[in-house]
Coordinates of C-alpha atoms in Angstrom, one line a residue:
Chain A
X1 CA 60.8 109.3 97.1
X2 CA 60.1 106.5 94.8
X3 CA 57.8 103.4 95.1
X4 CA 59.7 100.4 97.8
X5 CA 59.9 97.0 95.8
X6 CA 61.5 94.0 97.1
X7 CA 65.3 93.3 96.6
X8 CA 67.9 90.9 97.7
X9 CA 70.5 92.8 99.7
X10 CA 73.9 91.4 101.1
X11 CA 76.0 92.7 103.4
X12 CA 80.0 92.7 104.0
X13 CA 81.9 92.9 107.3
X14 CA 84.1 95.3 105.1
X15 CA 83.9 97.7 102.2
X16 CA 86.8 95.3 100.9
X17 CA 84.3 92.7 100.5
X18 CA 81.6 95.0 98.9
X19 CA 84.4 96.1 96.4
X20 CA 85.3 92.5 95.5
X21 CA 81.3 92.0 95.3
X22 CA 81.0 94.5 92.6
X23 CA 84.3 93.4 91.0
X24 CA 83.3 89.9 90.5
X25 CA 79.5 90.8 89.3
X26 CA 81.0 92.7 86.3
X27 CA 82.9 90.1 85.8
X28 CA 80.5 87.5 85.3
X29 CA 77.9 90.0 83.9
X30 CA 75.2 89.8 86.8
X31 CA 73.3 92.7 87.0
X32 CA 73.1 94.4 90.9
X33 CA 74.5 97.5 91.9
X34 CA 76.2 98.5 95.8
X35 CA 73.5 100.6 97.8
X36 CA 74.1 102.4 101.2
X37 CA 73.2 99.6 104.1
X38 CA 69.6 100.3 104.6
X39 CA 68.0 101.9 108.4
X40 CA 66.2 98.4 109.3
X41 CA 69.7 96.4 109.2
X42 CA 73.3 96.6 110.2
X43 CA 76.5 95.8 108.9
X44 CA 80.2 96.3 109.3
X45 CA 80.8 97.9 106.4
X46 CA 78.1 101.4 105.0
X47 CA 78.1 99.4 101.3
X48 CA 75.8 96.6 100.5
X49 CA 74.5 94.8 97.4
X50 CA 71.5 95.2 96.0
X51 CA 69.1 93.3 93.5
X52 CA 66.1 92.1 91.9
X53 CA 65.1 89.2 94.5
X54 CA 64.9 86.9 91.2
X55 CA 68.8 87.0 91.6
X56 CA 69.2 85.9 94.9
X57 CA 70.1 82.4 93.8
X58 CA 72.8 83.4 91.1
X59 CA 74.4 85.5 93.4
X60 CA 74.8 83.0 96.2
X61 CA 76.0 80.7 93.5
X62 CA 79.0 82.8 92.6
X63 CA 79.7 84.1 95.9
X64 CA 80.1 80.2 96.7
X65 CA 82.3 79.2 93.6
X66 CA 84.7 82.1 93.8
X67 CA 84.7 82.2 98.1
X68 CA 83.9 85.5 98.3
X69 CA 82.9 86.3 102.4
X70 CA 79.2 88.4 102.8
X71 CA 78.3 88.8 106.1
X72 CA 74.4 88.3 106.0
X73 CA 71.7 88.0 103.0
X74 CA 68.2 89.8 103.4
X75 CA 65.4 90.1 101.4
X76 CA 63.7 93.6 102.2
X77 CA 61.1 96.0 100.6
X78 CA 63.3 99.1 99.9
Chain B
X1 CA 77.6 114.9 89.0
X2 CA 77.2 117.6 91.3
X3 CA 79.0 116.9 94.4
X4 CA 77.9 118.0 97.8
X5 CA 80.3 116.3 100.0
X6 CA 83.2 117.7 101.1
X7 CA 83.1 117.3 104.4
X8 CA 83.9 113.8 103.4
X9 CA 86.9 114.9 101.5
X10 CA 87.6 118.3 99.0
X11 CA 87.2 116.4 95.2
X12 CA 87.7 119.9 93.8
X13 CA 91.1 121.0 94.2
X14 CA 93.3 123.3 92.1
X15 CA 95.3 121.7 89.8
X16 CA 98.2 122.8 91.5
X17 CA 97.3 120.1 93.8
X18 CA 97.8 117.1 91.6
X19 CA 100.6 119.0 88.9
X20 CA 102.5 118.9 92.5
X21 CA 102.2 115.7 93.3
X22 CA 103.0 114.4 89.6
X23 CA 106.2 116.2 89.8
X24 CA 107.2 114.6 93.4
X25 CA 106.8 111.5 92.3
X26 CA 108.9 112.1 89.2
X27 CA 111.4 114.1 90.5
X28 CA 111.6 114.0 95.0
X29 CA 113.7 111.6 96.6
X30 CA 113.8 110.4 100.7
X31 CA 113.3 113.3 102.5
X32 CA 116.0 113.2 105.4
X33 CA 117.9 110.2 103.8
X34 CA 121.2 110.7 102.4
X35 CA 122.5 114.4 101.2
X36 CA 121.9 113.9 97.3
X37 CA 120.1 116.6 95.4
X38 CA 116.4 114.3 94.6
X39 CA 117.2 113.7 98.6
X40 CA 117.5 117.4 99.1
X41 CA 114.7 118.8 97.1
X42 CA 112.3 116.6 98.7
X43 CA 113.6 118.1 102.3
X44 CA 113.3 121.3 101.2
X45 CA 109.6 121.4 100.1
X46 CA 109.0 119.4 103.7
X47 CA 110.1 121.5 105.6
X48 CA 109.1 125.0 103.3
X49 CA 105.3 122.8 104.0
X50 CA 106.1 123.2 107.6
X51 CA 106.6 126.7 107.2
X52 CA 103.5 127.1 105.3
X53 CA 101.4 125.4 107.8
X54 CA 103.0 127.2 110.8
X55 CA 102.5 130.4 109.5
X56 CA 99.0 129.4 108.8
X57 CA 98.2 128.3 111.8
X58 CA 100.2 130.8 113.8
X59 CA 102.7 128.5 115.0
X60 CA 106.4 130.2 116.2
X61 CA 108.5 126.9 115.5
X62 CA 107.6 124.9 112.6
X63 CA 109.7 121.8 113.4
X64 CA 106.8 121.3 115.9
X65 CA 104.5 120.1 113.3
X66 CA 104.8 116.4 112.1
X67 CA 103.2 115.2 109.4
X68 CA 100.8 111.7 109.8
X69 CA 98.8 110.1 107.5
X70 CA 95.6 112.1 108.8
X71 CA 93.5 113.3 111.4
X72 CA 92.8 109.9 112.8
X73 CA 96.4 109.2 113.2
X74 CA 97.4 112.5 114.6
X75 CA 94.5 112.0 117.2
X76 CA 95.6 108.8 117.8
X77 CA 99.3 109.8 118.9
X78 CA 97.8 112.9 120.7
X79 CA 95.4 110.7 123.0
X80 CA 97.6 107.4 123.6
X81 CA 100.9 109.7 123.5
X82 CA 99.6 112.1 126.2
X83 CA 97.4 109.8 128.7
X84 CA 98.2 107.9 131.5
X85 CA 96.3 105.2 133.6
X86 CA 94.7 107.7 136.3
X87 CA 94.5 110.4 134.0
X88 CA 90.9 112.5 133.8
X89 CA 89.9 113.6 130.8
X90 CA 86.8 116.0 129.6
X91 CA 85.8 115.3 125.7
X92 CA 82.3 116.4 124.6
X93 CA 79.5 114.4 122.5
X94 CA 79.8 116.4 119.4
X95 CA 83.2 114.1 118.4
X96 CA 83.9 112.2 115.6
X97 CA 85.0 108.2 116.6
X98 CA 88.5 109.2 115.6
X99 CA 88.6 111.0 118.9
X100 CA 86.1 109.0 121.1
X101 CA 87.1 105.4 119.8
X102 CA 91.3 106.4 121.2
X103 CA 89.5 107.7 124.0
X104 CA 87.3 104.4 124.8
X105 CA 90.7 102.2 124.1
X106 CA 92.8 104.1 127.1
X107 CA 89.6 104.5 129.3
X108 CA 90.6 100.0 129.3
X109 CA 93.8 101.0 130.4
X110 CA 92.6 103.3 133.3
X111 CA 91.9 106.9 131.9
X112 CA 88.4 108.3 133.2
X113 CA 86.5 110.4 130.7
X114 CA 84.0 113.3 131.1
X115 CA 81.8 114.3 128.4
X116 CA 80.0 117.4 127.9
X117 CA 76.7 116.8 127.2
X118 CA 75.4 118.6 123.6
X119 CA 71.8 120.6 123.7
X120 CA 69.1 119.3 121.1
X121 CA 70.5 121.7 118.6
X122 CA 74.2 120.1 118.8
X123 CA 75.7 123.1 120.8
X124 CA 78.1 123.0 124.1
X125 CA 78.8 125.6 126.0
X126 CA 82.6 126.4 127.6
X127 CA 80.4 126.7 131.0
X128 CA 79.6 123.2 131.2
X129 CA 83.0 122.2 130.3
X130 CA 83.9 123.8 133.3
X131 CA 81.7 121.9 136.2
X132 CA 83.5 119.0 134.5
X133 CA 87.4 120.1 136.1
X134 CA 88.5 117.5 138.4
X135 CA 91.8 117.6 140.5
X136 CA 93.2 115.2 137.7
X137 CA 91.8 116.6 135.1
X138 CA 94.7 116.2 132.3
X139 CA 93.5 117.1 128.9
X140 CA 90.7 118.8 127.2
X141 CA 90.0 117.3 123.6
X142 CA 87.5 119.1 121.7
X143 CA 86.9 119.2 117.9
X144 CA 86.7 122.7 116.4
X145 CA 83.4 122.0 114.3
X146 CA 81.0 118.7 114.8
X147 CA 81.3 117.0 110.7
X148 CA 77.6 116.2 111.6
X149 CA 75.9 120.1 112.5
X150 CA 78.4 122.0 111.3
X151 CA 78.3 123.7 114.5
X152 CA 81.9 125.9 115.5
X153 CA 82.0 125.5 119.6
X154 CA 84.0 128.6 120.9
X155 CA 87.6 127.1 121.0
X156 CA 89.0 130.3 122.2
X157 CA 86.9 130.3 125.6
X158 CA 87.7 126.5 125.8
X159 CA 91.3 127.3 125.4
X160 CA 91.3 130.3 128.1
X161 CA 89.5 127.5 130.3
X162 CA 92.5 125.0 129.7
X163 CA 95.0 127.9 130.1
X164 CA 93.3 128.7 133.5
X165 CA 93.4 125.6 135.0
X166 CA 96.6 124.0 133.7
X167 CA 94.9 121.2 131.1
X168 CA 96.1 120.5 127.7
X169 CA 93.7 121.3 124.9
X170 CA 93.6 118.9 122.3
X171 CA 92.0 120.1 119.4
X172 CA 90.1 118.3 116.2
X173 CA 90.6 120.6 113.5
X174 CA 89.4 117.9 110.4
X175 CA 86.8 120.3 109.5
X176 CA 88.1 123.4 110.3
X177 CA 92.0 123.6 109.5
X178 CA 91.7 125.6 105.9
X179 CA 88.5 126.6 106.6
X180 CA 88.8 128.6 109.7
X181 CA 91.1 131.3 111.0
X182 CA 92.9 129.1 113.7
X183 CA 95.6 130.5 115.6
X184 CA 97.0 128.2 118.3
X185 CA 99.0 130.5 120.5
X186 CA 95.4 133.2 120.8
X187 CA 93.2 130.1 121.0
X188 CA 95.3 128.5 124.0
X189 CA 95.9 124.7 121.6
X190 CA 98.0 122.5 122.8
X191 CA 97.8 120.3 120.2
X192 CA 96.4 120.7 117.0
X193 CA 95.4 117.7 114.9
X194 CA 94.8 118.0 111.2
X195 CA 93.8 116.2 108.3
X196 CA 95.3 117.4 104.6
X197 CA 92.4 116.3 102.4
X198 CA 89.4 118.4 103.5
X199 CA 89.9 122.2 103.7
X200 CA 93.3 122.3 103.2
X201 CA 92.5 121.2 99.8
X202 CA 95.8 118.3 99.4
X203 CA 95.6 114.8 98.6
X204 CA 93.8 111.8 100.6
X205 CA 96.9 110.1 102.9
X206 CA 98.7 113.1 104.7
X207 CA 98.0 115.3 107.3
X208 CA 99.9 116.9 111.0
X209 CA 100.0 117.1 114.5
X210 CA 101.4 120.5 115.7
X211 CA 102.4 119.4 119.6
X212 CA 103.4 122.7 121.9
X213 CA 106.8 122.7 123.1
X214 CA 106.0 122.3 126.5
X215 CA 104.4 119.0 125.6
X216 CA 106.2 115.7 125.3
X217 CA 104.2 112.8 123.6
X218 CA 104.9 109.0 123.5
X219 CA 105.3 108.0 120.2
X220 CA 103.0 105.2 118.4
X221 CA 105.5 104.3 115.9
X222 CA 109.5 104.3 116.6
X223 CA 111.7 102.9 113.5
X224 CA 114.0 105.0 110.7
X225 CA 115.0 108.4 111.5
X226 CA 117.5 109.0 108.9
X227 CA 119.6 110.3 112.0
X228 CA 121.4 108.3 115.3
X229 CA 121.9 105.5 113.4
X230 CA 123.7 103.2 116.4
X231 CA 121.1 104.6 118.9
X232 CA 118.8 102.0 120.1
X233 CA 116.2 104.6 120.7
X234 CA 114.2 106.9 118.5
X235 CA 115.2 110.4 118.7
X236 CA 113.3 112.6 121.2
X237 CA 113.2 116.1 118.8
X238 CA 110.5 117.3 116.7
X239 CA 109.3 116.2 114.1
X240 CA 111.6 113.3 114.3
X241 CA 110.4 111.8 117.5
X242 CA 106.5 111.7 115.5
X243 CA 107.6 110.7 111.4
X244 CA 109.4 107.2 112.0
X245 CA 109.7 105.9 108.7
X246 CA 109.7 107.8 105.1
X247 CA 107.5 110.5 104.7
X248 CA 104.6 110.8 102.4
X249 CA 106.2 113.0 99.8
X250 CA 104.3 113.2 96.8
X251 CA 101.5 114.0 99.6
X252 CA 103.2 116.8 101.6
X253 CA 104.1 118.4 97.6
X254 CA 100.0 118.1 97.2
X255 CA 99.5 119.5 100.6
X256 CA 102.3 122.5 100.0
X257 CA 100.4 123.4 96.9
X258 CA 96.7 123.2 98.7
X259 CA 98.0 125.3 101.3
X260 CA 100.3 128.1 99.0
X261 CA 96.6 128.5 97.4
X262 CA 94.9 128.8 100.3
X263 CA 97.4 131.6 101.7
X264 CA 97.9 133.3 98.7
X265 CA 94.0 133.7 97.9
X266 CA 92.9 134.1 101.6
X267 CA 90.5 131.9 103.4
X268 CA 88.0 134.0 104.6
X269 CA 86.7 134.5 100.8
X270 CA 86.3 130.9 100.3
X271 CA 84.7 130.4 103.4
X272 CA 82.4 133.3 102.9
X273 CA 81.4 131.9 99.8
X274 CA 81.2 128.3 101.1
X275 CA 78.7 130.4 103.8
X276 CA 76.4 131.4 101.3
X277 CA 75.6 128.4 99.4
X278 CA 74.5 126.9 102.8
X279 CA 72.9 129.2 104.2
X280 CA 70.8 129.5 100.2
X281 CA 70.6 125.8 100.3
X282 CA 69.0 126.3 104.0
X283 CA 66.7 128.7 102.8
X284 CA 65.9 126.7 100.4
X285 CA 64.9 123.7 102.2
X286 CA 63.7 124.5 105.6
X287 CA 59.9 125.3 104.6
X288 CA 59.3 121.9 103.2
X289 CA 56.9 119.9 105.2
X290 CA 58.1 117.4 107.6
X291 CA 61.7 118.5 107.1
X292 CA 63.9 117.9 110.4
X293 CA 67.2 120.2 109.6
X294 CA 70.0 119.6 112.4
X295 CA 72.1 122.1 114.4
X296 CA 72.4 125.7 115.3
X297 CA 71.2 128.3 112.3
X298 CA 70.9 131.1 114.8
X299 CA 74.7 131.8 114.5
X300 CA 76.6 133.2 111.1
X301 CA 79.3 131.4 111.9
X302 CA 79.4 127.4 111.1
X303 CA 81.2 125.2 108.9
X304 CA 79.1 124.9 105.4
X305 CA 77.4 122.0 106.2
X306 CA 73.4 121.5 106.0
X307 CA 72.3 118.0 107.7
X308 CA 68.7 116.6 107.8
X309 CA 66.1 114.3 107.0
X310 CA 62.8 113.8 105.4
X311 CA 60.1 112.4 107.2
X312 CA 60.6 108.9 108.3
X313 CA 62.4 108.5 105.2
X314 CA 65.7 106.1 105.4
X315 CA 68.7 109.2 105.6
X316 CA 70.6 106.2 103.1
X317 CA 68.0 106.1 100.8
X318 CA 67.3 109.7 100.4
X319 CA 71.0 109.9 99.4
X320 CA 70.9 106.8 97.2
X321 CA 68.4 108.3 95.4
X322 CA 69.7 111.8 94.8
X323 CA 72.8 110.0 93.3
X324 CA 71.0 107.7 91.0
X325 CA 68.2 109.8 90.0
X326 CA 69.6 113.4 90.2
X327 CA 73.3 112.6 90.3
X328 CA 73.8 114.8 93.2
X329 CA 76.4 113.8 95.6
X330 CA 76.0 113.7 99.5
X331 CA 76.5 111.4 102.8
X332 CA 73.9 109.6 104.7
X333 CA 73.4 106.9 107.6
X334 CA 75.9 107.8 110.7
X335 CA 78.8 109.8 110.3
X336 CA 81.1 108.3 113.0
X337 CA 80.0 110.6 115.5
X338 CA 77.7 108.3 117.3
X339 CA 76.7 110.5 120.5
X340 CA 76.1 113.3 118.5
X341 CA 73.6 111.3 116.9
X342 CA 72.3 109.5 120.2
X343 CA 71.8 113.9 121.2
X344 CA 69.9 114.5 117.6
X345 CA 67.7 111.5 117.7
X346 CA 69.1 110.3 115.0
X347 CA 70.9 107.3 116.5
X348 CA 68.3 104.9 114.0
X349 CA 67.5 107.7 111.1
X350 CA 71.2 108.7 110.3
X351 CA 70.8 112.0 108.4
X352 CA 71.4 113.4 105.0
X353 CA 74.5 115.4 104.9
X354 CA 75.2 118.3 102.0
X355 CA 78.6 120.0 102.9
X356 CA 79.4 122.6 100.4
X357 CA 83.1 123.9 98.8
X358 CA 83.4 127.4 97.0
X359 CA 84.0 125.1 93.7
X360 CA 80.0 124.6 93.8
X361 CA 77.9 126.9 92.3
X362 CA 74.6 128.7 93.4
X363 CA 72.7 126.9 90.0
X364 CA 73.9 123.5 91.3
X365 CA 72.7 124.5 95.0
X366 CA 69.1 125.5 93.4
X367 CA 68.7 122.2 91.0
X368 CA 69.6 120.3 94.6
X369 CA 66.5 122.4 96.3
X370 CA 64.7 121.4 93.6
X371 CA 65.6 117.7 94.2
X372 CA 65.1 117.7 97.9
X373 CA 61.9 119.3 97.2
X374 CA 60.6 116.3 94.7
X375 CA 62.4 113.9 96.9
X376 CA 59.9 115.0 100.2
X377 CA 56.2 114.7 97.9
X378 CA 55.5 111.2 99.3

């Protein structure tokens, strides 16, 4: 398995919400990809995004302006 | 991409399966509303897909099969259609939330459930089953292979058990039905309840219910019948009294061509060869060091499915990285079968699941050996 590094991952209640996630990244050309939810948390729905920590800001930013719903932000070693 | 998954759902399919549901949509009408001929062809390939399914699943009247949107739904009519407050019930740990989650909803409402308890390996004998009979014992529901081990219980014993003792055996056939021989008047089911987009190879969005035609369900859903237009109450017959509302067409012409492959080419060969790429993806696998593999391997017969995990590596991980970095296609975390996990210890793990069609080949089965392999060196 390769080395853990730190990442910002978010969470939806439903894998509606991760699709919109994804949807509205490409959009607006952040970088991020969706990940199964990892062991250590849990979540409604089995998709979560994932992403350098550095991103953690730009992401909340645009989850904010456009209203898309996440269910919890973590910032884990995976 | 190699894809190891379909247990999840069959993404190799003859192109039958699609060609069929292409021309459906271009040229089917309403199936059972008005007497037109785009009306008329669409009734005719439902009902020549009831045939098909009744004679592959040994059924002597194929207008008691309904079709549903899948398993989930079919398990759902089964269980609320068929229990009453006061009702006992004996389920087993080895089932898939589409049959415990109804289950927990009427056990609100009154319904007490018994649940056979699963050995470390995943397996339940018809023995325990039977210390579980109460004098209101009702129903019996019992999938034909856990999604998780792969494990088959013996359905037929189960069914003599129900047979002996008056209960209705309720039967999860997700992973089985196209898979499997299943004969419903040998096995002693009651009900059979089927999903069209695993084994028998249709599109996502349509599957059945076959209920016995000693058995009268309530239905979930009452509404257009295409028939008794001034009655104020859905019709009682089969299939009727189970499809209110229009049909899934262009599914049932996807499902008709899954299943006229499957009888025309035999299921035992597929399976066979499904068979082997486990049990050479098994082989394969089981000698790496701190391996945990999951279910009974002592038996020939089980559905092509090979779970496990590495270490005390995160089951989601493992996957996520044999899809990024190998571009090998499985399932991890839980599989919706939470006290089959609770009886694996693999309530916090999850597990890696490879599920295998006859579509794969033994080449892609050693590159993913070879993957596991790398993926296990710390």
């Amino acid at each position: 398995m390769r080395k853990k590094e730190w990442k910002v991952v978010i969470t939806f209640k439903t894998t509606t919400g991760a699709m919109g996630m994804e949807k509205l990244c490409k959009e607006e050309g952040i970088s991020g990809r969706l990940i199964p939810v990892p062991r250590q948390i849990t979540a409604g729905c089995g998709l979560a995004w994932c992403d350098k920590l550095e991103s953690r800001e730009v992401l909340e930013k645009v989850m904010s302006v456009h209203n898309l719903v996440y269910e919890n932000i973590y910032e884990m070693e995976i | 991409m190699i894809y190891f998954d379909s247990a999840a759902t069959s993404l190799y399919k003859p192109d039958e399966v699609a060609d069929a549901v292409y021309d459906a949509i271009k040229s089917m009408g309403n199936s059972g509303r008005g007497a037109h001929g785009a009306a008329l062809e669409a009734g005719r390939m439902v009902y020549d897909t009831r045939l098909q399914l009744a004679r592959l699943f040994h059924i002597n009247d194929c207008s008691r099969i309904a079709f549903t949107s899948n398993a989930t739904e079919s398990l759902n009519i089964a269980i609320k259609g068929l229990l009453h407050p006061g009702d006992h019930v004996i389920t087993t740990e080895l089932e898939h939330n589409s049959v415990l989650r109804p289950l927990y909803e009427m056990q609100q409402q009154g319904v007490e459930i018994s649940f056979v308890k699963s050995d470390s390996i995943g397996r339940i004998l018809p023995d325990q089953m039977k210390t579980q009979i109460l004098r209101g014992t009702r129903a019996v529901v019992c999938t034909h292979s856990s999604n998780l081990t792969g494990n088959v219980p013996d359905i037929a014993a189960i069914g003599a058990l129900c047979r002996l003792h008056n209960l209705i055996f309720v039967v999860d056939a997700s992973q089985t039905a196209g898979v499997f021989p299943i004969d419903v008047e040998q096995m002693g089911i009651d009900i059979l309840c089927f999903t069209g987009h695993k084994g028998l190879l249709g599109p996502q969005g349509i599957g059945g219910i076959y209920v016995g035609d000693n058995i009268s369900l309530i239905p979930l859903k009452t509404g257009g019948s295409g028939s008794q237009t001034f009655h104020k109450t859905h019709p009682a017959n089969m299939p009727d009294l189970l499809e209110a509302g229009t049909l899934n067409v262009p599914g049932i012409a996807g499902l008709h061509a899954g299943v006229s492959y499957l009888l025309n080419t035999g299921l035992d060969a597929h399976r066979e060869a499904e068979q082997a790429l486990m049990w050479h993806f098994y082989n394969g696998i089981k000698d790496i060091a701190g391996i945990r593999i999951y279910g009974d391997f002592t038996v020939k017969e089980r559905s092509p499915i090979v779970s496990f995990n590495l270490g005390e590596y995160d089951s989601a991980a493992v996957c996520d990285q044999l899809a990024e970095d190998y571009d090998i296609y499985t399932r991890g975390g839980g599989h919706c079968a939470p006290l089959m996990h609770q009886a694996l210890g693999t309530k916090e793990q999850g597990a890696v699941r490879f599920s295998f069609s006859f579509y794969n080949t033994r080449e892609e089965v050693d590159f993913a050996i070879q993957a596991v392999k790398q993926l296990a060196k710390v």
